[in-house]
Tab-separated table of C-alpha atoms and ligand atoms in Angstrom:
chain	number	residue	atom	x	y	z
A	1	UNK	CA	0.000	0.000	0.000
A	2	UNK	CA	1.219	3.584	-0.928
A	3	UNK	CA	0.255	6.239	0.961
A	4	UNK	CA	-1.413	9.077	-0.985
A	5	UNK	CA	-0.244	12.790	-0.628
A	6	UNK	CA	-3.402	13.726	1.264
A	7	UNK	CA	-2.571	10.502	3.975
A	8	UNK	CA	1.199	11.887	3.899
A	9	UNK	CA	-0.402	15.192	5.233
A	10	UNK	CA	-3.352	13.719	6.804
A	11	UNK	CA	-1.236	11.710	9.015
A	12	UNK	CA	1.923	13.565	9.142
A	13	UNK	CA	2.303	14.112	12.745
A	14	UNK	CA	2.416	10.315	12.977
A	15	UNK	CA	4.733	9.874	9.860
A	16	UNK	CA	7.569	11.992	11.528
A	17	UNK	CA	7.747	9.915	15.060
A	18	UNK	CA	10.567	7.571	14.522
A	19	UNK	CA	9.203	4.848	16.262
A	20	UNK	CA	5.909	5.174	13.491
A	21	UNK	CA	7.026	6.693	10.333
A	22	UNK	CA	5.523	6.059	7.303
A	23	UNK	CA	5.256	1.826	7.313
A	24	UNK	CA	3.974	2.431	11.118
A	25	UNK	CA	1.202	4.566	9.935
A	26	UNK	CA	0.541	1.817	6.450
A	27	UNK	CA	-0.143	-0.420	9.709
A	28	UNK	CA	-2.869	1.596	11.372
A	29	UNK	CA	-4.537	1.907	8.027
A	30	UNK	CA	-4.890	-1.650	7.508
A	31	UNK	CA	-5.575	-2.578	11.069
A	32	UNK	CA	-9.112	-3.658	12.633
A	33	UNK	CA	-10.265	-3.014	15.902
A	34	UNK	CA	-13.482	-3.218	17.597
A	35	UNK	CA	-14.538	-0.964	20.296
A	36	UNK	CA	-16.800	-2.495	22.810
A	37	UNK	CA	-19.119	0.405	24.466
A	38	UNK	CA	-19.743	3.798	22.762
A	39	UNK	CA	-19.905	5.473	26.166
A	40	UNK	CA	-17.482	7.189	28.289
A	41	UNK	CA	-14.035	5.482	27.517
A	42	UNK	CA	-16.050	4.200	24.290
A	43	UNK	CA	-16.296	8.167	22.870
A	44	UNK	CA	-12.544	9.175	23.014
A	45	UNK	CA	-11.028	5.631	22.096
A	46	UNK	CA	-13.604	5.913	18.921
A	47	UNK	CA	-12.970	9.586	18.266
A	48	UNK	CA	-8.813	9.018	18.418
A	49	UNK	CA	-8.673	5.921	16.505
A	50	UNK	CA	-10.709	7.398	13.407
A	51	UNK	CA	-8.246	10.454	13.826
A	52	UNK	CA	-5.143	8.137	13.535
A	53	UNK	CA	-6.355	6.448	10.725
A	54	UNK	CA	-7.457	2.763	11.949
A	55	UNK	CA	-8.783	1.653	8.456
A	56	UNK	CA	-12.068	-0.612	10.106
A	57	UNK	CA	-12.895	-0.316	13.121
A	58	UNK	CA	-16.053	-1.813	14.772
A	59	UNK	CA	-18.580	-0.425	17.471
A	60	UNK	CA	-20.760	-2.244	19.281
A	61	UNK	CA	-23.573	-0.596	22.141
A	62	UNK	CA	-26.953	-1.571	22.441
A	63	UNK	CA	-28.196	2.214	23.903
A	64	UNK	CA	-29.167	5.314	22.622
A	65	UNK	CA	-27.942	8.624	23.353
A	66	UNK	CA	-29.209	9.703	26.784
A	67	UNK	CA	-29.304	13.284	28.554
A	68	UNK	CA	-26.850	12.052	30.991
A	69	UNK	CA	-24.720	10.700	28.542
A	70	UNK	CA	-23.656	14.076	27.457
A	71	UNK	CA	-21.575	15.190	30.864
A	72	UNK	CA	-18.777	13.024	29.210
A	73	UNK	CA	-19.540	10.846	26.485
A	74	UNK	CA	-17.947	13.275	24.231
A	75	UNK	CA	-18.421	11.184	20.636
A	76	UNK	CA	-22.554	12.213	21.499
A	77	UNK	CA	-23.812	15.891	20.617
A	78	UNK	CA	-27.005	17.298	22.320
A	79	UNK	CA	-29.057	16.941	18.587
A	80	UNK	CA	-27.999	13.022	19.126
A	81	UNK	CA	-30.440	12.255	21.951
A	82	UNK	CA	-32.149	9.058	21.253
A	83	UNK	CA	-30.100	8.392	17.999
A	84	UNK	CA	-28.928	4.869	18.510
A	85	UNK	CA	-25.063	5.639	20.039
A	86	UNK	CA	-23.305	3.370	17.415
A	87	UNK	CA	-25.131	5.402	14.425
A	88	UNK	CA	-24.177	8.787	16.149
A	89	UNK	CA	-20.219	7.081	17.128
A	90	UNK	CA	-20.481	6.280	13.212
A	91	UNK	CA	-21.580	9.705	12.193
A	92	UNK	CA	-18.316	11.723	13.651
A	93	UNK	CA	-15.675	9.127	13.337
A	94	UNK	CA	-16.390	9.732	9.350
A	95	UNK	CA	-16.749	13.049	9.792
A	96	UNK	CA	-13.231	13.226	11.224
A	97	UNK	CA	-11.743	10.339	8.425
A	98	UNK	CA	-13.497	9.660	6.297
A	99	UNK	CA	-10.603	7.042	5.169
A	100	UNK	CA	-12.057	5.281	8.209
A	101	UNK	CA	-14.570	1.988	7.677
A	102	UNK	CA	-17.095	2.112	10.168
A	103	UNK	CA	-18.697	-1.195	10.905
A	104	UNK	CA	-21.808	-0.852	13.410
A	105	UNK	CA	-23.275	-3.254	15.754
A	106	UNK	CA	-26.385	-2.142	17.715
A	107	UNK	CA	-26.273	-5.028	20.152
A	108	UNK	CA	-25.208	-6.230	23.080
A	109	UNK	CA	-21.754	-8.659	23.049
A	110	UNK	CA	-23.078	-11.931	25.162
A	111	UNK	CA	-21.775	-15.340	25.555
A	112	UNK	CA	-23.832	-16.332	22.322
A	113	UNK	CA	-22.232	-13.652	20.177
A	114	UNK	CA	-18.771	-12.792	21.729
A	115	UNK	CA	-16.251	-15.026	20.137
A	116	UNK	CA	-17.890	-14.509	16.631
A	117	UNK	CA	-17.806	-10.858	17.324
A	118	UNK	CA	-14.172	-10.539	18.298
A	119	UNK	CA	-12.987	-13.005	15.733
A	120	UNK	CA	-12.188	-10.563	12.839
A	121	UNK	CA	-10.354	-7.923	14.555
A	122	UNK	CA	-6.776	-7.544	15.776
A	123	UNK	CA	-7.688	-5.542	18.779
A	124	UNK	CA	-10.632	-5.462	21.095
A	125	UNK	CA	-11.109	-2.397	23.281
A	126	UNK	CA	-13.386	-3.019	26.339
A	127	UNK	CA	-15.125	0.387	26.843
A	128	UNK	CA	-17.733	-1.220	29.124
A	129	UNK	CA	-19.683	-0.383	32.093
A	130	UNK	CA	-20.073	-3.654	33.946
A	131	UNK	CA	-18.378	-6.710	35.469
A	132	UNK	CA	-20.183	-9.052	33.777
A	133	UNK	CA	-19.231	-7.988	30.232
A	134	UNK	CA	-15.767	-6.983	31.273
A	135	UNK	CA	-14.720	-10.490	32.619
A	136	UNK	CA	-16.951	-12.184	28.913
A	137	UNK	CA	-14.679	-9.996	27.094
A	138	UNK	CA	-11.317	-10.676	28.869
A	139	UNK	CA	-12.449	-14.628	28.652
A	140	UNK	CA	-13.757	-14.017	24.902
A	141	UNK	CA	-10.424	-12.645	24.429
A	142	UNK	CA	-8.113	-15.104	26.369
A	143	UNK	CA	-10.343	-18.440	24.132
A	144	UNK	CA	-9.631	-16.549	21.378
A	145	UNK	CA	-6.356	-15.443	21.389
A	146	UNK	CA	-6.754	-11.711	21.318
A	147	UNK	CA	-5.215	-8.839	22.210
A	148	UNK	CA	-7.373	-6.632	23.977
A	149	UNK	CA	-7.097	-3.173	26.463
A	150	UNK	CA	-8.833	-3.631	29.688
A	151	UNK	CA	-10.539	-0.008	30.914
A	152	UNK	CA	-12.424	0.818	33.908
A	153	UNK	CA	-13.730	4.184	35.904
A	154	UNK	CA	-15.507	5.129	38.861
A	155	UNK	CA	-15.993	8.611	40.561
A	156	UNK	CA	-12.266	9.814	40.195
A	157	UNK	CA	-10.234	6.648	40.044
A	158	UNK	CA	-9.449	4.314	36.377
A	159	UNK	CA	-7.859	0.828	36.134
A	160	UNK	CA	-6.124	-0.109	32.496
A	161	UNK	CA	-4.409	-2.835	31.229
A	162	UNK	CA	-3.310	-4.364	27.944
A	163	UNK	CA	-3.518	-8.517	27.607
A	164	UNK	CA	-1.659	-10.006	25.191
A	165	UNK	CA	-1.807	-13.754	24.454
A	166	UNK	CA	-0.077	-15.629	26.267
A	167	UNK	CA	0.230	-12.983	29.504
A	168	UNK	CA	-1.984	-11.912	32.187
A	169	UNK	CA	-5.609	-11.516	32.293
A	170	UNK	CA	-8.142	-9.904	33.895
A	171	UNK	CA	-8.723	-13.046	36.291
A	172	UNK	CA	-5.176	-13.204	36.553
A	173	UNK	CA	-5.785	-10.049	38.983
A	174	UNK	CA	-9.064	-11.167	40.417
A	175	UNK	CA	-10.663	-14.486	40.143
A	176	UNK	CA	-14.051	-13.974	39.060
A	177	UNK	CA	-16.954	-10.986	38.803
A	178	UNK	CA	-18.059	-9.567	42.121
A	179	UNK	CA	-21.656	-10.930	43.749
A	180	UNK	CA	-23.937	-8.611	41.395
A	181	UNK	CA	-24.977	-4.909	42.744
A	182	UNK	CA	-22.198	-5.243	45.539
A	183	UNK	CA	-19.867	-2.915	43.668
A	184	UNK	CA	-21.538	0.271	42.770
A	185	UNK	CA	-21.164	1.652	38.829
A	186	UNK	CA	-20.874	4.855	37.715
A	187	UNK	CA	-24.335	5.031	37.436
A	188	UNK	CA	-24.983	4.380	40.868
A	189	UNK	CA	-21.526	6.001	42.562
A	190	UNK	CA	-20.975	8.940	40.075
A	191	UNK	CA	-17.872	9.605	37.762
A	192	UNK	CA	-15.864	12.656	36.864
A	193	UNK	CA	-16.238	12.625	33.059
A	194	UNK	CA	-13.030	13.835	32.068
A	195	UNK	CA	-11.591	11.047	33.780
A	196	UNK	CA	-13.360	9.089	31.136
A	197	UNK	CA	-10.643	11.118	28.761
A	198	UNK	CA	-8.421	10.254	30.384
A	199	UNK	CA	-8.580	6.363	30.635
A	200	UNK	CA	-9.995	6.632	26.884
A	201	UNK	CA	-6.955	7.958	25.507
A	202	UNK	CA	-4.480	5.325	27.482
A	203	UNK	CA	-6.249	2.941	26.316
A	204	UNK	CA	-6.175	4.650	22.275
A	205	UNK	CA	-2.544	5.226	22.600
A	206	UNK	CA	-2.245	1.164	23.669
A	207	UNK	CA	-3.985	0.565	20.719
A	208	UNK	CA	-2.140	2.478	18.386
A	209	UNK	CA	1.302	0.996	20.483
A	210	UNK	CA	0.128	-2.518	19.638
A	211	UNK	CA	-0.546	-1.857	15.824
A	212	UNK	CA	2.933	-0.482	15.023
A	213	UNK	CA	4.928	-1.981	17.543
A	214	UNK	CA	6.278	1.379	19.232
A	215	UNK	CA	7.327	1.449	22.750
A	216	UNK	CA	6.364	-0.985	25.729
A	217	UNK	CA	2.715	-1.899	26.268
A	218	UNK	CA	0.888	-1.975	29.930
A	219	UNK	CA	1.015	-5.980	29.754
A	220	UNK	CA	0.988	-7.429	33.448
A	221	UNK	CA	1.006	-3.881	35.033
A	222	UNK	CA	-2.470	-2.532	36.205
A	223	UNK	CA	-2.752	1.087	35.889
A	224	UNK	CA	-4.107	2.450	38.949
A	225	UNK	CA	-5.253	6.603	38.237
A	226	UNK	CA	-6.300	8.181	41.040
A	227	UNK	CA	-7.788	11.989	39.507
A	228	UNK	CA	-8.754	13.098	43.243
A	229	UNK	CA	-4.095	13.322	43.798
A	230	UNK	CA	-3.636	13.754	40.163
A	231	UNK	CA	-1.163	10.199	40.598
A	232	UNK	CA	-0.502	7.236	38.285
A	233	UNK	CA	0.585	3.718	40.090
A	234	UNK	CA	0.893	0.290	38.688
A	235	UNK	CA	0.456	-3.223	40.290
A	236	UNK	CA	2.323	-5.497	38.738
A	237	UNK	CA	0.802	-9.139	38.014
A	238	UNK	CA	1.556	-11.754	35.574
A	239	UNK	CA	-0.205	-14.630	33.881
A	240	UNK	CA	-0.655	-16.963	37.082
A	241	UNK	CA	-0.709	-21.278	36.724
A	242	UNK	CA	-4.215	-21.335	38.467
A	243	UNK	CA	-5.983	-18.348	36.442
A	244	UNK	CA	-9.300	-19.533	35.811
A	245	UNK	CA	-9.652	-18.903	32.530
A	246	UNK	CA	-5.987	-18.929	31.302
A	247	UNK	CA	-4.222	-21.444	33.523
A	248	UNK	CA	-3.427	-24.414	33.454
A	249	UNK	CA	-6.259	-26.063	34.380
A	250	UNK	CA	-8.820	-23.637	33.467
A	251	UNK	CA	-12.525	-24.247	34.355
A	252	UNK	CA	-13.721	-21.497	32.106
A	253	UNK	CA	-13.523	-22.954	28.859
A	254	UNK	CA	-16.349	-21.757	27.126
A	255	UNK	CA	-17.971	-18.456	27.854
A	256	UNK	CA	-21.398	-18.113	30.008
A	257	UNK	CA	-23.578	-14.602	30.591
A	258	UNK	CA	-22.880	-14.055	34.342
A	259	UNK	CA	-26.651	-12.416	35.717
A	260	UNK	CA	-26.214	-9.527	37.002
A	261	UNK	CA	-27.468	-6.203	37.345
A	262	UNK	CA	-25.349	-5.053	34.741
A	263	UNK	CA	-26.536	-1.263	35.082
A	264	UNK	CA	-29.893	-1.630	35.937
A	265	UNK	CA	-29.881	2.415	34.673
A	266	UNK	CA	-28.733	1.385	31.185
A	267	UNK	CA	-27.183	4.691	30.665
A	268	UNK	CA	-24.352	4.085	33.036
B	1	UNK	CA	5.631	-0.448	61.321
B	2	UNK	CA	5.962	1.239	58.113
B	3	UNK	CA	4.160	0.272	55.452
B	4	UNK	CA	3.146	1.948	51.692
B	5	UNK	CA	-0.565	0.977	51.240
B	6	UNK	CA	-1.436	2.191	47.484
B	7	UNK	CA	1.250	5.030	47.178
B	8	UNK	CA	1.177	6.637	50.652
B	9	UNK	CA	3.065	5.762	53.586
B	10	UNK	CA	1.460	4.443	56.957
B	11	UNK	CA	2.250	3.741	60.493
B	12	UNK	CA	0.599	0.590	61.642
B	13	UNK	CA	0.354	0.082	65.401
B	14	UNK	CA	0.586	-3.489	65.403
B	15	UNK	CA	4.269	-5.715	65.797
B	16	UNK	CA	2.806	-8.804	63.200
B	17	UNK	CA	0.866	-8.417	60.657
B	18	UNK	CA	-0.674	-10.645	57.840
B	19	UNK	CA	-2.343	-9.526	54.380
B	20	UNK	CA	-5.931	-10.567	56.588
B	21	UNK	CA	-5.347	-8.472	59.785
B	22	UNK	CA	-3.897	-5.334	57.951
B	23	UNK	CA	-6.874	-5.363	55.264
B	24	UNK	CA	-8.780	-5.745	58.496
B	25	UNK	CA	-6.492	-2.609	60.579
B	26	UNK	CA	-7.215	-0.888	57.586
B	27	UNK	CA	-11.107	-1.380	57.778
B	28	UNK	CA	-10.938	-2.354	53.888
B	29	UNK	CA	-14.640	-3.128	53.374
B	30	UNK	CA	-15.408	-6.182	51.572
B	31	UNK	CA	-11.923	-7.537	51.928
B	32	UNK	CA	-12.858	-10.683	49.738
B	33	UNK	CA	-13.320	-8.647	46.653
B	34	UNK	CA	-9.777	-6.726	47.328
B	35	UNK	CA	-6.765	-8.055	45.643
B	36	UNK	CA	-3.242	-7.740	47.336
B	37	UNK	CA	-0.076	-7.201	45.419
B	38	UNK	CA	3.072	-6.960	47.989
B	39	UNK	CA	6.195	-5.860	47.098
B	40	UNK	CA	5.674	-6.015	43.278
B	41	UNK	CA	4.409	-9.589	43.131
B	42	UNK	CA	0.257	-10.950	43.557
B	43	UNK	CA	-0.613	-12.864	46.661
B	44	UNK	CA	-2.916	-15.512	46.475
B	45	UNK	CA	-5.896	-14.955	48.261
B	46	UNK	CA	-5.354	-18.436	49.993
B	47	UNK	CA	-2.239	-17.104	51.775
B	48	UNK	CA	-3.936	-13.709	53.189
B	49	UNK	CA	-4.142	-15.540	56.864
B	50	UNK	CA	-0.525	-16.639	56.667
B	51	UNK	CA	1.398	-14.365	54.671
B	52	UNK	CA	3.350	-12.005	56.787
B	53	UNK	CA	3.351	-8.129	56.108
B	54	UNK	CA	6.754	-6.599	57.247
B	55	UNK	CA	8.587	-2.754	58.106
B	56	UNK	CA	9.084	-1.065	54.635
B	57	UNK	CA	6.739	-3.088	52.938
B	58	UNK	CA	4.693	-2.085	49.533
B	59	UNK	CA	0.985	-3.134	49.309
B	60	UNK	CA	-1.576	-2.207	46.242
B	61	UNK	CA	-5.073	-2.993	47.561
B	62	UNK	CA	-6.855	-3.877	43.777
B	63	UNK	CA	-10.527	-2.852	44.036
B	64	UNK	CA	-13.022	-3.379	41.501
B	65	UNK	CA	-13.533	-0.480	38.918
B	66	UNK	CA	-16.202	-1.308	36.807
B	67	UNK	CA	-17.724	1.546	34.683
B	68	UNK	CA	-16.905	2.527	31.539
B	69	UNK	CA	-19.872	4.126	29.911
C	1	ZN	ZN1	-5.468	-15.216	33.474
């Protein structure tokens, strides 16, 4: 593939970083990544992956645009409410690139759907609200053998972390979902939206990281943000012999839909 | 002792210490949903009642964080 004089410009900023340069960049335009959640984290992952030039990238979110969407969910604009999010996600990623292939799923990822779902892409990006999805798509991902960024927010603290195959997981750090409605969600405990930025664009600059190869990625090191001291920590952890789903003798070997409440207010 | 619990520094009054009584000196609610790293590496949660905490020590208490939308 040859980059055309209006990518050389388009993307110039990327084409002059060493560790990217012009093949780096040919990379992001043929990569495919699906972005799981069109919410908080959803919004700027979406919005900064369309800007870089990620030639297909998927959405999937089952919601519509809600008034209290709009505090930080910054992909959504006020004439969106009730548009279905992925078709308003859609309509500004192409507005930004439209280079960009915007594939759409208004749905919700479940055990029935997840592995066909992820299959096609090279990335997954969890952008997701609740427990029950987040440990489907880490065990989606681990059955699979994809790479995927782990994100999660609440009030004015994030979590990230990048799996790899073959590393750490999610259950690596903790065993299985909490008992449902025993940890509040941001729907219930409140969240600082632009710490939804913040965690967004970690987990974007991961994503670009893993497509051309530049620098170290966050694989078995939790992120820990805490917004309230303005301080970044990291808990180390690594892929551990009696991981549920990626040890050695796993007892998640297929995936299940875990009940629970999931966001009872769907507009987490 | 001495102890860094999640970045800061604390004094604990107490001589011994394991992962269970200092996530219980800390009043860490729900301590069965916490995860421990000490000192850089995971403890498994079947060691919390044995494994000792010591001066100078590094814990991360892992909570949950689940939102995202
Ligand atoms: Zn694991």
């Amino acid at each position: 593939m040859n980059l055309t004089e209006e990518q050389i410009e388009r993307y110039s900023r990327h084409i002059l970083l060493q560790d990217i340069g012009g093949p780096g960049q040919e990379k992001i335009l043929n990569a495919k990544v699906l972005i799981i959640g069109a919410g908080g984290l959803g919004a700027p992952i979406a919005l900064y992956l369309a800007a870089a030039g990620v030639g297909h990238i998927g959405i999937i979110d089952g919601d519509v645009v809600d008034l209290s969407n709009l505090q930080r969910q910054v992909i959504h604009f006020t004439p969106d409410l009730g548009k279905a999010k992925v078709e308003s996600a859609k309509e500004k990623m192409q507005a930004i690139n439209p280079d960009v292939k915007v594939t759409t799923y208004k749905d919700l990822i479940m055990a029935s759907n997840a592995r066909d779902m992820i299959k096609d892409y090279d990335f997954i990006v969890d952008g997701t609200d609740n427990f029950a999805t987040k440990f489907l798509i880490n065990d989606a991902c681990v059955l699979e053998g994809k790479p995927y960024s782990h994100g999660g927010i609440l009030r004015f603290d994030g979590q990230t972390f990048t799996h790899i195959p073959g590393e750490g997981c999610y259950r690596c750090i903790f065993d299985g979902p909490p008992p449902k409605d025993l940890i509040p969600t941001c729907s219930q405990a409140g969240v600082l939206g632009a710490i939804a930025g913040i965690l967004g664009t970690i987990q974007a600059a991961e994503v670009l990281k893993f497509i051309t190869g530049a620098g170290d990625l966050l694989t078995n090191r939790l992120m820990i943000f805490d917004a309230k001291k303005m301080k970044f920590r990291e808990a180390k952890f690594k892929k551990r012999d009696n991981c549920p789903v990626c040890g050695v003798n796993p007892t998640v070997t297929e995936l299940e839909d875990i009940e629970q409440a999931a966001c009872d207010l769907k507009d987490a | 002792m001495k102890l860094t619990i999640n970045g800061e520094e604390k004094i604990i009054e107490k001589d011994t210490l394991t992962i269970s009584t200092l996530l219980l000196a800390e009043s860490v609610k729900m301590p069965e949903m916490v995860s421990v790293e000490l000192n850089g590496e995971m403890v498994e949660r079947d060691v919390f009642d044995t494994q000792e905490v010591k001066e100078g020590d590094a814990l991360e208490f892992l909570y949950f964080m689940g939102g995202g939308q």
